[in-house]
Amino acid sequence: MLDDEPAGGPTFLDRLFDHGLLVRTGVDGLYGRSGAFESVVDALDRMITRLGAAEGAEVLRFPPAMSRPAFERSGYLKGFPNLAGTVHSFCGDARGHAEILACLEAGTDWTGQQEATDVVLTPAACYPVYPVAAARGTLPAEGRLFDLQSYCFRREPSLEPTRMQLFRMREYVRMGSPEQVLAFRESWLERGTAMMRDLGLPVAIDAANDPFFGRAGRMLANNQRAQGLKFELNVPVNSLDKPTACLSFNYHQDHFGSTWELRQADGAVAHTACVGFGLERITLALLRHHGLDLAAWPEAVRAELWG
Ligand code: ATP
Ligand code: ZN
Ligand code: MG
């Protein structure tokens, strides 16, 4: 079992830097990773593929950004305006360029002429897929299942290595009837738990809520919990009493279906659910529980990852 870190000693993040597993960039939550770290991420990615292989999910990969109109329509800004990241670019002329250089020289703010573009950073791997699915028309009777992976951006700088500003999320997304979607979530709760157990990680399944912004957000969060819409698989990583969500299971009901006018075969608004795997977070959980030397990990865990 994991011990809490001795007060005053190096933190888990310090030790990850010292071993070169994570590389400092000068920004909290923005890190380079070593080959060893990436070998775990790659192995987890393959393991998640194996777990989902039987269902024949449609693989789609998007760049870590999405269209601003799609982002606006998705509703993300209602819940999480504080986490969003927009891409801004210089749209000026030669005079504007000279001003930028003068500001840099003087050490003053040079960003005044940066303008919002039509590109926004992806906040969760599933966000780009709903408009794509809706554009194909009504769902077939069996619904749809997608396999996604993306870098995701959230402006939540932290000294906890598990809370990054840019991180990779693998997701399966199910679209269909409430029954299809809930059966999907049920089966992934089981598979996800088994996967973590096979990796030698202690997990607890807990009801959860998203960190909706502001006072109105409180109500949304309470509602989400009361209706059992979000569950997390939590593993102690940074501390014993505040375990970290490594997998999330989200039932959106008809939120994305109505937002994107996505319909079931019988014409009813589609329901959706997703399971999200935090690839860096699971990697960090493994490093915390089995140690920073991959070669010394339990044989059974190494076999799960690398065969
Ligand atoms: P938390 O409550 O810890 O903020 P979350 O509820 O925001 O997590 P989701 O929005 O459900 O997490 O994202 C899906 C998965 O992505 C999470 O289960 C987690 O593994 C991972 N994840 C979320 N935020 C981060 C982050 N800032 N850094 C690294 N991984 C993250
Ligand atoms: Zn999702
Ligand atoms: Mg969060």
Coordinates of C-alpha atoms and ligand atoms in Angstrom, one line a residue:
M1 CA 0.0 0.0 0.0
L2 CA 1.1 3.5 -0.8
D3 CA 2.5 5.7 2.0
D4 CA 1.9 9.4 2.1
E5 CA 5.0 11.4 1.2
P6 CA 7.1 12.4 4.1
A7 CA 6.6 16.1 4.9
G8 CA 9.5 18.2 3.7
G9 CA 10.9 15.5 1.5
P10 CA 10.9 15.6 -2.3
T11 CA 7.4 15.5 -3.8
F12 CA 6.3 12.8 -6.3
L13 CA 6.7 15.5 -9.0
D14 CA 10.3 16.3 -7.8
R15 CA 11.1 12.6 -8.0
L16 CA 9.6 12.3 -11.5
F17 CA 11.8 15.2 -12.6
D18 CA 14.9 13.7 -10.9
H19 CA 14.4 10.4 -12.7
G20 CA 13.9 12.2 -16.0
L21 CA 10.4 10.6 -16.4
L22 CA 8.9 14.1 -16.7
V23 CA 10.8 17.0 -18.1
R24 CA 10.3 20.6 -16.8
T25 CA 9.2 23.3 -19.3
G26 CA 8.8 26.1 -16.8
V27 CA 5.0 25.8 -16.8
D28 CA 3.1 23.9 -14.2
G29 CA 1.1 21.1 -15.8
L30 CA 3.1 21.2 -19.1
Y31 CA 5.8 18.5 -19.2
G32 CA 8.0 16.6 -21.5
R33 CA 8.1 12.8 -21.0
S34 CA 11.0 10.3 -21.3
G35 CA 11.0 7.2 -23.5
A36 CA 10.3 5.0 -20.4
F37 CA 7.2 7.1 -19.6
E38 CA 6.0 6.9 -23.2
S39 CA 6.6 3.1 -23.3
V40 CA 4.0 2.8 -20.5
V41 CA 1.5 5.2 -22.3
D42 CA 1.9 3.2 -25.5
A43 CA 1.3 -0.1 -23.7
L44 CA -1.8 1.2 -21.9
D45 CA -3.1 2.5 -25.3
R46 CA -2.7 -1.0 -26.7
M47 CA -4.3 -2.6 -23.6
I48 CA -7.3 -0.4 -24.0
T49 CA -7.6 -1.3 -27.7
R50 CA -7.5 -5.0 -26.7
L51 CA -10.2 -4.5 -24.1
G52 CA -12.5 -2.9 -26.7
A53 CA -11.6 -5.1 -29.7
A54 CA -14.6 -7.3 -29.6
E55 CA -17.1 -4.5 -30.3
G56 CA -15.4 -3.2 -33.4
A57 CA -15.4 0.5 -32.5
E58 CA -14.8 2.9 -35.4
V59 CA -11.4 4.4 -34.9
L60 CA -11.2 8.2 -35.4
R61 CA -8.3 10.5 -34.6
F62 CA -8.5 14.3 -34.5
P63 CA -5.8 16.9 -34.0
P64 CA -5.9 18.4 -30.5
A65 CA -8.0 21.2 -31.6
M66 CA -11.5 21.7 -33.0
S67 CA -13.6 24.2 -34.8
R68 CA -14.6 27.2 -32.8
P69 CA -18.2 27.1 -34.0
A70 CA -18.5 23.5 -33.0
F71 CA -16.9 24.3 -29.6
E72 CA -19.3 27.1 -29.0
R73 CA -22.3 24.9 -29.9
S74 CA -21.1 22.1 -27.7
G75 CA -22.0 24.0 -24.6
Y76 CA -18.5 23.8 -23.0
L77 CA -18.4 27.5 -22.2
K78 CA -21.6 27.2 -20.2
G79 CA -20.0 24.8 -17.8
F80 CA -16.2 25.4 -18.0
P81 CA -15.3 28.9 -19.3
N82 CA -12.3 28.9 -16.9
L83 CA -10.8 25.7 -18.4
A84 CA -11.1 26.5 -22.1
G85 CA -8.2 27.4 -24.3
T86 CA -8.6 29.3 -27.5
V87 CA -6.0 29.7 -30.2
H88 CA -5.2 33.3 -31.0
S89 CA -3.0 34.6 -33.9
F90 CA -1.4 37.7 -35.1
C91 CA -3.5 39.2 -37.9
G92 CA -1.8 42.6 -38.3
D93 CA 0.4 44.2 -40.8
A94 CA 4.1 45.3 -40.9
R95 CA 3.3 48.1 -38.4
G96 CA 1.8 45.6 -36.0
H97 CA 4.8 43.4 -36.4
A98 CA 7.1 46.2 -35.5
E99 CA 5.0 46.9 -32.4
I100 CA 5.3 43.3 -31.3
L101 CA 9.1 43.4 -31.6
A102 CA 9.2 46.8 -29.7
C103 CA 7.1 45.3 -26.9
L104 CA 9.4 42.2 -26.7
E105 CA 12.4 44.5 -26.6
A106 CA 10.8 46.6 -23.8
G107 CA 9.5 43.6 -21.9
T108 CA 5.9 44.8 -22.1
D109 CA 2.8 42.9 -23.2
W110 CA 3.1 42.0 -26.9
T111 CA -0.2 40.0 -27.2
G112 CA -2.5 43.0 -27.8
Q113 CA -2.9 42.3 -31.5
Q114 CA -3.5 38.6 -31.2
E115 CA -7.0 37.8 -32.4
A116 CA -9.2 34.7 -31.8
T117 CA -9.0 32.2 -34.7
D118 CA -11.5 29.6 -35.7
V119 CA -9.5 27.0 -33.8
V120 CA -10.0 26.0 -30.1
L121 CA -8.1 23.5 -28.1
T122 CA -10.0 20.2 -27.6
P123 CA -11.2 20.0 -23.9
A124 CA -12.1 16.2 -24.0
A125 CA -11.4 13.6 -26.7
C126 CA -15.0 13.1 -27.5
Y127 CA -16.0 16.7 -28.3
P128 CA -15.1 16.7 -32.0
V129 CA -17.0 13.4 -32.7
Y130 CA -20.6 14.5 -32.1
P131 CA -20.9 16.9 -35.0
V132 CA -19.2 14.3 -37.2
A133 CA -21.6 11.6 -36.2
A134 CA -24.6 14.0 -36.6
A135 CA -23.5 15.0 -40.1
R136 CA -23.9 11.3 -41.1
G137 CA -27.6 11.4 -40.4
T138 CA -29.8 9.3 -38.2
L139 CA -28.1 6.5 -36.3
P140 CA -28.4 2.9 -37.5
A141 CA -30.5 0.6 -35.3
E142 CA -27.4 -0.7 -33.5
G143 CA -26.2 2.9 -32.7
R144 CA -22.6 3.8 -33.1
L145 CA -19.4 3.2 -31.2
F146 CA -16.2 5.3 -31.6
D147 CA -12.7 4.9 -30.5
L148 CA -10.9 8.2 -29.9
Q149 CA -7.7 9.5 -28.6
S150 CA -6.6 13.1 -28.3
Y151 CA -4.4 15.5 -26.5
C152 CA -6.8 17.6 -24.4
F153 CA -6.2 21.1 -23.0
R154 CA -7.6 22.4 -19.7
R155 CA -6.4 25.5 -18.0
E156 CA -5.9 24.0 -14.6
P157 CA -2.2 24.5 -13.7
S158 CA -1.2 22.4 -10.7
L159 CA 1.8 21.1 -8.8
E160 CA 0.1 17.7 -8.8
P161 CA 1.7 15.8 -11.7
T162 CA -1.7 14.1 -12.3
R163 CA -3.3 17.5 -13.2
M164 CA -1.7 18.6 -16.4
Q165 CA -2.8 21.4 -18.8
L166 CA -2.2 19.2 -21.8
F167 CA -2.7 15.4 -21.5
R168 CA -3.9 12.5 -23.5
M169 CA -7.3 11.0 -23.2
R170 CA -8.4 7.7 -24.8
E171 CA -12.2 7.4 -25.1
Y172 CA -14.9 5.0 -26.3
V173 CA -18.1 6.9 -27.1
R174 CA -21.4 5.1 -27.5
M175 CA -24.4 6.7 -29.2
G176 CA -27.9 5.1 -29.3
S177 CA -30.9 4.4 -27.2
P178 CA -30.7 4.9 -23.4
E179 CA -30.6 1.1 -23.0
Q180 CA -27.7 0.7 -25.4
V181 CA -25.8 3.5 -23.9
L182 CA -26.3 2.4 -20.2
A183 CA -25.3 -1.2 -21.1
F184 CA -22.1 0.2 -22.6
R185 CA -21.3 2.2 -19.5
E186 CA -22.1 -0.8 -17.2
S187 CA -19.8 -3.1 -19.2
W188 CA -16.9 -0.6 -19.2
L189 CA -17.2 0.0 -15.5
E190 CA -16.5 -3.7 -15.1
R191 CA -13.8 -3.8 -17.8
G192 CA -12.1 -0.7 -16.4
T193 CA -12.1 -2.1 -12.9
A194 CA -10.6 -5.4 -14.1
M195 CA -8.0 -3.6 -16.1
M196 CA -6.8 -1.6 -13.1
R197 CA -6.8 -4.6 -10.9
D198 CA -4.7 -6.5 -13.5
L199 CA -2.3 -3.6 -13.3
G200 CA -1.9 -4.1 -9.6
L201 CA -3.6 -0.8 -8.8
P202 CA -6.1 -0.4 -5.9
V203 CA -9.3 1.2 -7.2
A204 CA -12.5 2.6 -5.9
I205 CA -15.6 3.4 -8.0
D206 CA -17.1 6.6 -6.9
A207 CA -20.0 8.9 -8.0
A208 CA -18.5 12.1 -9.2
N209 CA -19.4 15.5 -10.8
D210 CA -17.7 17.8 -13.2
P211 CA -16.4 21.1 -11.8
F212 CA -19.1 23.3 -13.3
F213 CA -18.2 27.0 -13.0
G214 CA -19.8 29.4 -10.6
R215 CA -22.9 29.4 -8.4
A216 CA -25.2 28.0 -11.1
G217 CA -22.6 25.3 -11.6
R218 CA -23.2 24.0 -8.0
M219 CA -26.7 23.0 -9.0
L220 CA -25.5 21.3 -12.2
A221 CA -22.9 19.4 -10.2
N222 CA -25.4 18.3 -7.5
N223 CA -27.9 17.2 -10.2
Q224 CA -25.2 15.2 -12.0
R225 CA -24.4 13.4 -8.8
A226 CA -28.0 12.8 -7.7
Q227 CA -28.8 11.3 -11.1
G228 CA -25.7 9.1 -11.1
L229 CA -24.5 10.5 -14.5
K230 CA -20.7 10.4 -13.7
F231 CA -18.6 7.7 -12.1
E232 CA -14.8 7.7 -11.7
L233 CA -12.3 5.0 -11.0
N234 CA -10.1 6.5 -8.3
V235 CA -6.6 5.5 -7.4
P236 CA -4.5 7.1 -4.6
V237 CA -1.6 8.8 -6.5
N238 CA -0.7 12.1 -4.9
S239 CA -2.2 11.2 -1.5
L240 CA -4.2 8.6 0.3
D241 CA -7.2 10.7 1.3
K242 CA -7.6 12.5 -2.1
P243 CA -7.4 9.7 -4.7
T244 CA -7.1 10.6 -8.4
A245 CA -9.7 9.9 -11.1
C246 CA -7.9 7.7 -13.7
L247 CA -11.0 6.6 -15.6
S248 CA -14.3 8.4 -16.0
F249 CA -17.7 7.1 -17.1
N250 CA -20.1 9.7 -18.3
Y251 CA -23.7 9.4 -19.3
H252 CA -24.7 12.6 -21.1
Q253 CA -28.4 11.5 -21.5
D254 CA -29.7 13.5 -24.6
H255 CA -27.4 16.5 -24.1
F256 CA -25.2 16.0 -27.1
G257 CA -28.0 14.3 -29.0
S258 CA -30.2 17.4 -28.8
T259 CA -27.2 19.8 -29.2
W260 CA -26.2 18.2 -32.5
E261 CA -29.7 17.0 -33.6
L262 CA -28.5 13.4 -33.6
R263 CA -31.4 10.9 -33.8
Q264 CA -31.9 7.2 -33.1
A265 CA -33.2 5.0 -35.9
D266 CA -36.8 5.5 -34.5
G267 CA -36.5 9.3 -34.6
A268 CA -36.0 9.8 -30.9
V269 CA -33.1 12.0 -29.8
A270 CA -30.0 9.9 -29.3
H271 CA -28.4 9.4 -26.0
T272 CA -24.6 9.2 -25.5
A273 CA -22.1 8.0 -23.0
C274 CA -18.3 7.9 -22.9
V275 CA -15.6 6.2 -21.0
G276 CA -12.4 8.2 -20.7
F277 CA -8.9 6.9 -19.8
G278 CA -6.3 9.4 -18.6
L279 CA -3.2 7.9 -20.2
E280 CA -0.7 10.0 -18.2
R281 CA -2.7 9.5 -15.0
I282 CA -2.8 5.7 -15.2
T283 CA 1.0 5.9 -16.0
L284 CA 1.6 8.0 -13.0
A285 CA -0.5 5.7 -10.8
L286 CA 1.7 2.8 -12.0
L287 CA 4.8 4.7 -11.2
R288 CA 3.6 5.7 -7.8
H289 CA 2.6 2.2 -6.8
H290 CA 5.2 0.1 -8.5
G291 CA 8.1 2.5 -8.3
L292 CA 10.0 4.7 -10.8
D293 CA 12.1 1.8 -12.2
L294 CA 10.0 0.0 -14.8
A295 CA 12.3 -3.0 -14.8
A296 CA 11.5 -3.6 -11.2
W297 CA 7.7 -3.6 -11.6
P298 CA 5.9 -6.8 -10.6
E299 CA 6.3 -9.5 -13.4
A300 CA 2.5 -9.8 -13.7
V301 CA 2.1 -6.1 -14.3
R302 CA 4.9 -6.1 -16.9
A303 CA 3.3 -9.1 -18.6
E304 CA 0.0 -7.3 -18.8
L305 CA 1.6 -4.3 -20.4
W306 CA 4.3 -5.8 -22.6
G307 CA 3.3 -9.4 -23.0
Ligands
ATP1 P1 -10.8 15.6 -12.1 O1 -12.1 15.5 -11.3 O2 -9.6 14.9 -11.5 O3 -10.5 17.0 -12.6 P2 -12.2 15.1 -14.5 O4 -13.6 14.7 -13.9 O5 -12.1 16.5 -14.9 O6 -11.1 14.7 -13.4 P3 -12.8 13.9 -17.0 O7 -13.3 15.3 -17.5 O8 -13.9 12.9 -16.8 O9 -12.0 14.1 -15.7 O10 -11.7 13.4 -18.0 C1 -11.5 12.0 -18.3 C2 -10.2 11.5 -17.8 O11 -9.1 12.4 -18.2 C3 -10.1 11.5 -16.3 O12 -10.6 10.3 -15.8 C4 -8.6 11.6 -16.1 O13 -8.0 10.3 -16.1 C5 -8.1 12.4 -17.2 N1 -7.8 13.8 -16.8 C6 -8.8 14.8 -16.6 N2 -8.2 15.9 -16.3 C7 -6.8 15.7 -16.4 C8 -5.7 16.5 -16.2 N3 -5.8 17.8 -15.9 N4 -4.5 16.0 -16.3 C9 -4.3 14.7 -16.7 N5 -5.4 13.9 -16.9 C10 -6.6 14.4 -16.7
ZN2 ZN -16.2 12.0 -23.4
MG3 MG -11.4 18.1 -14.0

